[in-house]
Amino acid sequence: MFNKTKRYIANIINKPHLLFVFVSLIFGFFYVFFTPPLQGPDEQAHFAQVYAFATGDKKVQQNIPKSIKETYQIIFYNDDIRFMSTERYETYRTQDARALNLNKGETVENNGFLTGTGYSPIGYLFSIIGVFIGVLFNAAPVDLIYLARIFSLIGWVILFAMAIKTSPVGKWAFFVAGILPMTLFQASVVSVDSMMFSTLAIFVAYTLYLSKKDKSLSLKDIVVLTVFGVAATLSKQVAIFILPVALLLCFNLKQTNKAESKIKINTKNALLIIGLLGVASILMLIWTRFGGTLNGTANLPTGVVPSEQVKNLIFNPTEFTYALRNTFFLEWGEDVSRSFIGTFGWMDTKMTIPVISMGYVLLFLSLISNRGDDLKQLPIFQKKLIRTGLMLIVALFWLVVTLVLYVYYTPVNFNIIYGLQGRYYLPIILILIPLFINKDQLYIKQNTKTVLLVVMPVVLLSISCLYLFTRYYINTII
């Protein structure tokens, strides 16, 4: 019996996608139930969007169920604890809210109380399914929030496990990327980030799988890439700048002699990938133009004038470089680096720098631990053209995210890029995985690898749970 259990555990540990399912469900459900309702970033707006899609209620801009308004007041607005580290969440508030059934027919005027986000239903697909089921049973609005979270987590686990299993290389790097406290927390609250990241992960993993085959794309291949590429882009528009990784498939390696090979362009693949990028871009622009939001009024900081920021970029670029320096190299930069690995709640629950450093070390080790063996499977990544292209994608994505926050969310003449969080850069990890493929390999014994890539993530996630629980339920200031 003991040996059978030992073999079963070893089988899970040696298969990163199975280990991912096991670890992410355990810690993900902790995040789901111990993060107070609506305490995810902008979760009150994300849930409003999900509810509108799940019920098909286009009139929610004018009238909302009375029970939802009362629920928001009980669990969120009446005693707002956002950004107040000394305040704790009282569990009786959830119990009081659970006494309110939905009763869709009993409505009150919205008057701007409930606002949406403008994101498409694709980004909320799994949460919409959960809320739809809850509405059928007239569940309490607070339970609808938890259903949206549960289904979001389940969807994340399914999709990201598929990505880990699909990729022929970097499986442990995919695993670590998927169970970083920040990525798992995003999947455990109502948000579009988990859908964008998981569909991008499958897109990149399938691209690497096809790159290993080194053949012309079939109809199935282009359909899979298009479905997940479009899903990522419609979840969050900035994902479009990761999709050019598929241009890898435009190149094949042709052996010239035993020692050398050269890159050959596959014209058919190039045309198909360019068409894919065009379709994703067009659909993204259509949704951006006609999708709209529930309320139509963006909740922006005072002083935000995008047209003025664009003028500053053109005629006074030193303003941007000054804000850039302050954001990344002064005090604010510490928050940016923290929120790449894990900052919870409304980005107001921070872990210490030593704990965050553990996350960065873990990620780095996962990227370099198997790159020599990975190169044997994908030798094209030793070519400078390919590596340069990947670096350009990383640089472009970083620049676009930074500029979007600067233009559309930062007040004019502000001395930092307001609202910039490290979690917005998480998709870059997906490009770092092939970028780190190299002939040089860090050899790690199996037992050591188990400690580094299995035990360390569990320790990191356990510490993050302690921080989260303490922040909301223990009367101790972190």
Coordinates of C-alpha atoms in Angstrom, one line a residue:
M1 CA 0.0 0.0 0.0
F2 CA 2.8 2.4 1.0
N3 CA 4.8 1.6 -2.2
K4 CA 1.7 2.1 -4.3
T5 CA 1.0 5.5 -2.7
K6 CA 4.7 6.5 -3.2
R7 CA 4.6 5.6 -6.9
Y8 CA 1.4 7.6 -7.3
I9 CA 2.9 10.7 -5.7
A10 CA 6.1 10.2 -7.8
N11 CA 4.0 10.0 -10.9
I12 CA 2.3 13.3 -10.1
I13 CA 5.6 15.0 -9.3
N14 CA 7.2 13.9 -12.6
K15 CA 4.3 15.2 -14.6
P16 CA 4.2 19.0 -14.2
H17 CA 0.6 19.4 -15.6
L18 CA -0.8 17.0 -13.0
L19 CA 1.2 18.6 -10.2
F20 CA -0.1 22.0 -11.4
V21 CA -3.7 20.8 -11.1
F22 CA -3.1 19.5 -7.6
V23 CA -1.2 22.5 -6.2
S24 CA -3.3 25.2 -7.9
L25 CA -6.6 23.8 -6.8
I26 CA -5.5 23.5 -3.1
F27 CA -4.1 27.0 -2.9
G28 CA -6.6 28.5 -5.4
F29 CA -9.5 27.5 -3.3
F30 CA -7.9 29.1 -0.3
Y31 CA -7.6 32.3 -2.2
V32 CA -11.2 32.0 -3.4
F33 CA -12.8 31.6 0.1
F34 CA -10.4 33.6 2.3
T35 CA -10.2 36.7 0.1
P36 CA -13.3 38.6 1.2
P37 CA -15.9 39.2 -1.6
L38 CA -15.1 42.1 -3.9
Q39 CA -11.6 42.4 -2.5
G40 CA -9.9 41.5 -5.7
P41 CA -8.6 44.3 -7.9
D42 CA -11.7 46.2 -9.3
E43 CA -13.7 43.1 -8.5
Q44 CA -16.9 45.1 -7.9
A45 CA -16.8 46.3 -11.6
H46 CA -15.8 42.9 -13.0
F47 CA -18.6 41.1 -11.2
A48 CA -21.1 43.7 -12.5
Q49 CA -19.9 43.0 -16.0
V50 CA -20.2 39.2 -15.4
Y51 CA -23.7 39.6 -14.0
A52 CA -24.9 41.6 -17.1
F53 CA -23.5 39.0 -19.5
A54 CA -24.9 36.1 -17.5
T55 CA -28.4 37.4 -17.3
G56 CA -28.4 39.2 -20.7
D57 CA -29.8 42.2 -18.9
K58 CA -29.0 45.2 -21.0
K59 CA -31.1 47.4 -18.8
V60 CA -28.7 47.0 -15.8
Q61 CA -27.4 50.5 -16.8
Q62 CA -30.7 51.9 -15.6
N63 CA -32.0 49.5 -13.0
I64 CA -30.3 46.9 -10.9
P65 CA -31.6 44.2 -8.5
K66 CA -32.2 45.7 -5.1
S67 CA -30.4 42.7 -3.5
I68 CA -27.2 43.3 -5.4
K69 CA -27.1 47.0 -4.3
E70 CA -27.7 46.0 -0.7
T71 CA -25.1 43.2 -0.9
Y72 CA -22.5 45.7 -2.2
Q73 CA -23.3 48.0 0.6
I74 CA -23.1 45.3 3.3
I75 CA -19.8 43.6 2.2
F76 CA -18.0 46.5 0.5
Y77 CA -19.1 50.1 0.7
N78 CA -20.5 50.5 4.3
D79 CA -17.2 49.7 5.9
D80 CA -14.6 50.0 3.1
I81 CA -11.3 48.4 4.1
R82 CA -9.4 48.9 0.8
F83 CA -5.9 50.3 1.3
M84 CA -6.4 50.4 5.0
S85 CA -4.0 47.8 6.4
T86 CA -5.2 48.2 10.0
E87 CA -8.8 47.3 9.1
R88 CA -10.1 43.8 9.1
Y89 CA -13.0 42.1 7.4
E90 CA -15.8 41.0 9.7
T91 CA -17.2 37.6 8.6
Y92 CA -20.7 38.5 9.8
R93 CA -21.0 40.8 6.8
T94 CA -20.9 37.8 4.4
Q95 CA -23.4 36.0 6.6
D96 CA -25.8 39.0 6.5
A97 CA -25.4 39.2 2.7
R98 CA -26.1 35.5 2.3
A99 CA -29.6 36.2 3.7
L100 CA -30.5 38.2 0.6
N101 CA -31.9 36.2 -2.3
L102 CA -31.4 37.6 -5.8
N103 CA -35.0 38.3 -6.8
K104 CA -34.1 39.8 -10.2
G105 CA -37.6 41.4 -10.6
E106 CA -37.2 43.7 -7.6
T107 CA -35.0 46.5 -8.9
V108 CA -33.9 50.0 -8.0
E109 CA -32.4 52.8 -10.0
N110 CA -28.7 52.3 -10.8
N111 CA -27.7 56.0 -10.9
G112 CA -24.1 55.0 -11.6
F113 CA -23.9 52.7 -8.5
L114 CA -23.0 49.6 -10.6
T115 CA -20.4 50.2 -13.3
G116 CA -18.8 47.7 -15.7
T117 CA -15.4 47.3 -17.3
G118 CA -15.8 47.3 -21.1
Y119 CA -14.2 43.9 -21.4
S120 CA -15.8 41.3 -23.7
P121 CA -17.7 38.2 -22.4
I122 CA -14.8 36.0 -23.6
G123 CA -12.6 37.2 -20.8
Y124 CA -15.3 36.2 -18.3
L125 CA -16.4 33.0 -19.9
F126 CA -16.1 30.6 -17.0
S127 CA -17.3 33.2 -14.4
I128 CA -20.4 33.8 -16.6
I129 CA -21.2 30.1 -16.6
G130 CA -21.0 30.0 -12.8
V131 CA -23.2 33.1 -12.3
F132 CA -25.7 31.8 -14.9
I133 CA -26.1 28.6 -12.9
G134 CA -26.5 30.6 -9.6
V135 CA -29.1 32.9 -11.1
L136 CA -31.2 29.8 -12.1
F137 CA -31.4 28.9 -8.5
N138 CA -32.0 32.5 -7.3
A139 CA -28.8 32.3 -5.2
A140 CA -27.8 35.2 -3.0
P141 CA -25.7 37.8 -4.8
V142 CA -22.7 37.2 -2.5
D143 CA -22.9 33.5 -3.5
L144 CA -22.9 34.5 -7.1
I145 CA -19.6 36.3 -6.5
Y146 CA -18.1 33.1 -5.1
L147 CA -19.5 31.0 -7.9
A148 CA -17.9 33.4 -10.4
R149 CA -14.6 32.9 -8.6
I150 CA -14.8 29.1 -8.4
F151 CA -15.6 28.8 -12.1
S152 CA -12.8 31.2 -12.9
L153 CA -10.3 29.1 -11.0
I154 CA -11.5 25.8 -12.6
G155 CA -11.3 27.3 -16.1
W156 CA -7.8 28.6 -15.3
V157 CA -6.6 25.2 -14.0
I158 CA -8.0 23.4 -17.1
L159 CA -6.5 25.8 -19.6
F160 CA -3.1 26.2 -18.0
A161 CA -2.7 22.5 -17.4
M162 CA -3.4 22.1 -21.2
A163 CA -0.6 24.6 -21.9
I164 CA 1.9 22.7 -19.7
K165 CA 1.1 19.4 -21.3
T166 CA 1.2 20.7 -24.8
S167 CA 4.5 22.5 -24.7
P168 CA 7.4 20.2 -25.7
V169 CA 9.9 22.4 -23.7
G170 CA 10.0 24.5 -20.6
K171 CA 7.3 22.5 -18.8
W172 CA 8.6 23.4 -15.4
A173 CA 8.8 27.1 -16.3
F174 CA 5.2 27.0 -17.4
F175 CA 4.4 25.2 -14.1
V176 CA 6.1 27.9 -12.0
A177 CA 4.5 30.7 -14.1
G178 CA 1.0 29.2 -13.4
I179 CA 1.4 28.9 -9.7
L180 CA 3.1 32.1 -8.8
P181 CA 1.0 33.7 -6.1
M182 CA 0.1 36.6 -8.3
T183 CA -1.1 34.5 -11.3
L184 CA -3.0 32.1 -9.0
F185 CA -4.6 34.9 -7.1
Q186 CA -5.8 36.6 -10.3
A187 CA -7.4 33.3 -11.3
S188 CA -9.2 33.0 -7.9
V189 CA -11.1 36.4 -8.1
V190 CA -13.4 37.8 -10.7
S191 CA -11.1 39.2 -13.5
V192 CA -10.2 38.9 -17.1
D193 CA -6.5 38.5 -16.5
S194 CA -6.6 34.8 -15.9
M195 CA -8.4 34.1 -19.1
M196 CA -6.0 36.3 -21.1
F197 CA -2.9 34.6 -19.5
S198 CA -4.2 31.0 -19.8
T199 CA -5.2 31.4 -23.4
L200 CA -1.9 33.1 -24.2
A201 CA -0.1 30.2 -22.5
I202 CA -1.9 27.7 -24.8
F203 CA -1.2 29.8 -27.8
V204 CA 2.6 30.0 -27.0
A205 CA 2.7 26.3 -26.0
Y206 CA 1.1 25.2 -29.2
T207 CA 3.4 27.5 -31.2
L208 CA 6.4 25.7 -29.6
Y209 CA 4.8 22.3 -30.3
L210 CA 4.3 23.2 -34.0
S211 CA 7.8 24.7 -34.2
K212 CA 9.2 21.3 -33.1
K213 CA 7.3 19.6 -35.9
D214 CA 8.9 22.0 -38.4
K215 CA 6.2 21.5 -41.0
S216 CA 3.6 23.5 -42.9
L217 CA 0.5 24.3 -40.8
S218 CA -2.6 22.2 -41.2
L219 CA -6.2 23.4 -41.0
K220 CA -6.4 22.1 -37.4
D221 CA -3.2 24.0 -36.5
I222 CA -4.4 27.3 -37.7
V223 CA -7.9 26.9 -36.2
V224 CA -6.3 26.1 -32.7
L225 CA -4.0 29.1 -32.9
T226 CA -6.8 31.4 -34.1
V227 CA -9.2 30.3 -31.4
F228 CA -6.8 30.8 -28.5
G229 CA -5.2 33.9 -30.1
V230 CA -8.5 35.6 -30.6
A231 CA -9.7 34.5 -27.1
A232 CA -6.6 36.1 -25.5
T233 CA -7.0 39.3 -27.5
L234 CA -10.7 39.7 -26.8
S235 CA -10.0 39.0 -23.1
K236 CA -7.6 41.9 -22.9
Q237 CA -6.5 43.9 -26.0
V238 CA -2.8 44.1 -25.0
A239 CA -2.5 40.4 -25.6
I240 CA -2.3 41.1 -29.3
F241 CA 1.4 42.1 -28.8
I242 CA 2.3 38.6 -27.6
L243 CA 0.7 36.9 -30.6
P244 CA 3.7 37.7 -33.0
V245 CA 5.5 34.8 -31.3
A246 CA 3.6 32.7 -33.8
L247 CA 5.8 34.2 -36.5
L248 CA 8.3 31.6 -35.4
L249 CA 6.4 29.2 -37.5
C250 CA 7.3 31.1 -40.6
F251 CA 10.9 29.8 -40.3
N252 CA 12.2 26.3 -40.8
L253 CA 15.8 25.0 -40.3
K254 CA 17.4 23.6 -43.3
Q255 CA 20.5 21.4 -42.8
T256 CA 23.4 22.5 -45.1
N257 CA 25.9 20.0 -43.7
K258 CA 26.4 17.9 -40.6
A259 CA 27.6 20.9 -38.6
E260 CA 25.6 23.8 -39.9
S261 CA 22.0 24.8 -40.7
K262 CA 20.3 27.9 -42.1
I263 CA 16.9 29.4 -41.7
K264 CA 14.4 28.9 -44.6
I265 CA 11.2 30.9 -44.9
N266 CA 8.0 28.9 -45.1
T267 CA 5.8 31.1 -47.3
K268 CA 2.5 29.2 -46.6
N269 CA 3.0 29.4 -42.9
A270 CA 3.9 33.1 -43.2
L271 CA 0.7 33.9 -45.0
L272 CA -1.4 31.9 -42.6
I273 CA 0.1 33.6 -39.5
I274 CA -0.2 37.1 -40.9
G275 CA -3.9 36.3 -41.6
L276 CA -4.3 35.1 -38.0
L277 CA -2.8 38.3 -36.6
G278 CA -5.1 40.3 -38.9
V279 CA -8.2 38.5 -37.8
A280 CA -7.3 38.9 -34.1
S281 CA -6.6 42.6 -34.7
I282 CA -9.8 43.3 -36.5
L283 CA -12.0 41.5 -33.9
M284 CA -10.2 43.3 -31.1
L285 CA -10.8 46.7 -32.8
I286 CA -14.5 45.8 -33.5
W287 CA -15.1 45.0 -29.8
T288 CA -13.1 48.1 -28.7
R289 CA -15.3 50.3 -30.9
F290 CA -18.7 48.8 -30.3
G291 CA -18.4 46.8 -27.1
G292 CA -19.0 49.6 -24.6
T293 CA -19.3 49.3 -20.9
L294 CA -22.3 49.0 -18.6
N295 CA -22.2 52.6 -17.6
G296 CA -20.0 54.1 -20.2
T297 CA -18.2 56.4 -17.7
A298 CA -14.7 55.3 -16.9
N299 CA -13.6 55.7 -13.3
L300 CA -10.3 57.5 -13.9
P301 CA -8.1 59.5 -11.6
T302 CA -8.6 63.3 -11.6
G303 CA -6.4 65.0 -14.1
V304 CA -6.3 62.3 -16.7
V305 CA -6.3 63.8 -20.2
P306 CA -5.1 61.3 -22.8
S307 CA -4.7 63.9 -25.6
E308 CA -2.5 66.0 -23.4
Q309 CA -0.3 63.0 -22.5
V310 CA 0.1 62.2 -26.2
K311 CA 1.3 65.7 -26.8
N312 CA 3.7 65.4 -23.9
L313 CA 5.1 62.2 -25.4
I314 CA 5.7 64.0 -28.7
F315 CA 6.9 67.4 -27.7
N316 CA 8.2 66.9 -24.2
P317 CA 9.4 63.3 -23.9
T318 CA 11.5 64.1 -20.9
E319 CA 8.2 64.1 -18.8
F320 CA 7.7 60.5 -19.7
T321 CA 11.3 59.5 -18.9
Y322 CA 11.1 61.3 -15.6
A323 CA 7.9 59.4 -14.7
L324 CA 9.6 56.2 -15.9
R325 CA 12.6 56.7 -13.7
N326 CA 10.5 57.5 -10.6
T327 CA 8.3 54.5 -11.2
F328 CA 10.9 51.8 -11.7
F329 CA 13.9 53.1 -9.8
L330 CA 12.5 54.9 -6.7
E331 CA 10.1 53.8 -4.0
W332 CA 7.2 53.0 -6.3
G333 CA 9.4 50.5 -8.2
E334 CA 9.4 48.3 -5.1
D335 CA 5.6 47.9 -5.4
V336 CA 5.9 47.1 -9.1
S337 CA 8.5 44.4 -8.5
R338 CA 6.3 43.0 -5.6
S339 CA 3.1 42.8 -7.6
F340 CA 4.9 40.7 -10.3
I341 CA 5.3 37.8 -7.8
G342 CA 2.3 38.5 -5.5
T343 CA 0.4 41.4 -3.9
F344 CA -3.2 40.6 -2.9
G345 CA -6.5 42.3 -2.3
W346 CA -6.7 45.7 -3.9
M347 CA -2.9 45.5 -4.3
D348 CA -2.8 46.5 -0.6
T349 CA -1.6 43.2 0.9
K350 CA 2.2 43.1 0.4
M351 CA 4.7 40.3 1.1
T352 CA 8.2 41.2 2.3
I353 CA 11.1 41.6 -0.2
P354 CA 12.8 38.3 1.0
V355 CA 9.6 36.4 0.2
I356 CA 9.3 38.1 -3.2
S357 CA 12.9 37.3 -3.9
M358 CA 12.2 33.7 -3.4
G359 CA 9.6 33.9 -6.2
Y360 CA 12.1 35.5 -8.6
V361 CA 14.8 32.9 -7.8
L362 CA 12.2 30.1 -8.3
L363 CA 11.2 31.6 -11.7
F364 CA 14.8 32.0 -12.8
L365 CA 15.7 28.4 -11.9
S366 CA 12.8 27.1 -13.7
L367 CA 13.8 29.0 -16.9
I368 CA 17.4 27.7 -16.9
S369 CA 17.2 24.2 -15.4
N370 CA 16.5 22.3 -18.7
R371 CA 17.4 24.7 -21.5
G372 CA 20.2 22.4 -22.9
D373 CA 17.8 19.5 -23.4
D374 CA 15.2 21.9 -24.7
L375 CA 17.6 23.2 -27.4
K376 CA 17.9 19.6 -28.7
Q377 CA 14.2 19.6 -29.4
L378 CA 14.0 23.1 -30.8
P379 CA 17.5 23.9 -32.3
I380 CA 16.0 26.9 -34.2
F381 CA 16.3 28.9 -31.0
Q382 CA 20.0 29.1 -31.3
K383 CA 19.6 31.4 -34.3
K384 CA 20.2 35.1 -33.6
L385 CA 17.2 36.1 -35.8
I386 CA 14.8 34.1 -33.7
R387 CA 16.3 35.3 -30.4
T388 CA 16.2 38.9 -31.6
G389 CA 12.6 38.5 -32.5
L390 CA 11.7 37.2 -29.1
M391 CA 13.5 40.0 -27.4
L392 CA 11.7 42.6 -29.5
I393 CA 8.3 41.0 -28.5
V394 CA 9.3 41.3 -24.8
A395 CA 10.4 45.0 -25.3
L396 CA 7.3 45.9 -27.3
F397 CA 4.9 44.3 -24.8
W398 CA 6.6 46.1 -21.9
L399 CA 6.6 49.4 -23.7
V400 CA 2.9 49.2 -24.8
V401 CA 1.7 48.3 -21.3
T402 CA 3.7 51.1 -19.8
L403 CA 2.5 53.7 -22.4
V404 CA -1.1 52.7 -22.0
L405 CA -1.0 53.3 -18.3
Y406 CA 0.8 56.6 -18.8
V407 CA -1.5 57.9 -21.5
Y408 CA -4.9 56.6 -20.3
Y409 CA -4.6 56.4 -16.5
T410 CA -1.9 58.9 -15.4
P411 CA -2.8 62.5 -14.6
V412 CA -1.0 65.1 -16.7
N413 CA 2.4 66.1 -15.2
F414 CA 2.2 63.4 -12.6
N415 CA 5.7 62.3 -11.4
I416 CA 5.1 58.5 -11.7
I417 CA 3.1 56.2 -14.0
Y418 CA 0.0 56.0 -11.9
G419 CA -1.6 52.5 -11.4
L420 CA 1.3 50.6 -13.0
Q421 CA 1.5 47.1 -11.4
G422 CA 4.0 44.4 -12.1
R423 CA 1.2 41.8 -12.7
Y424 CA 0.5 43.6 -16.0
Y425 CA 3.9 42.3 -17.3
L426 CA 3.2 38.6 -16.4
P427 CA 2.6 37.5 -20.0
I428 CA 6.3 38.3 -20.7
I429 CA 7.2 35.1 -18.9
L430 CA 5.6 33.1 -21.7
I431 CA 8.2 34.7 -24.1
L432 CA 11.1 34.2 -21.7
I433 CA 10.5 30.5 -21.8
P434 CA 11.7 30.0 -25.4
L435 CA 14.1 32.9 -25.1
F436 CA 16.0 31.1 -22.3
I437 CA 16.5 28.0 -24.5
N438 CA 20.3 27.7 -24.9
K439 CA 23.0 25.2 -25.3
D440 CA 24.2 25.9 -21.8
Q441 CA 22.3 23.9 -19.2
L442 CA 22.2 24.0 -15.5
Y443 CA 22.4 20.4 -14.4
I444 CA 20.2 19.7 -11.4
K445 CA 19.9 16.2 -9.7
Q446 CA 16.4 14.9 -9.6
N447 CA 16.0 15.1 -5.8
T448 CA 17.4 18.7 -5.9
K449 CA 15.0 19.6 -8.7
T450 CA 12.1 18.2 -6.7
V451 CA 13.1 20.5 -3.8
L452 CA 13.6 23.6 -6.0
L453 CA 10.6 23.3 -8.4
V454 CA 8.1 21.5 -6.2
V455 CA 8.8 22.3 -2.5
M456 CA 9.7 26.0 -3.1
P457 CA 6.4 26.8 -4.9
V458 CA 4.5 25.1 -2.1
V459 CA 6.4 27.1 0.6
L460 CA 5.9 30.3 -1.3
L461 CA 2.2 29.8 -1.7
S462 CA 1.8 28.8 1.9
I463 CA 3.5 32.0 3.0
S464 CA 1.3 34.0 0.7
C465 CA -1.8 32.4 2.3
L466 CA -0.5 33.4 5.7
Y467 CA -0.2 37.0 4.6
L468 CA -3.6 37.0 3.1
F469 CA -5.3 35.5 6.1
T470 CA -3.5 37.8 8.5
R471 CA -4.4 40.9 6.4
Y472 CA -8.1 40.3 6.6
Y473 CA -8.8 38.3 9.7
I474 CA -6.0 38.7 12.3
N475 CA -5.6 41.9 14.4
T476 CA -1.9 42.3 13.6
I477 CA -0.5 44.9 11.2
I478 CA 1.7 43.4 8.5

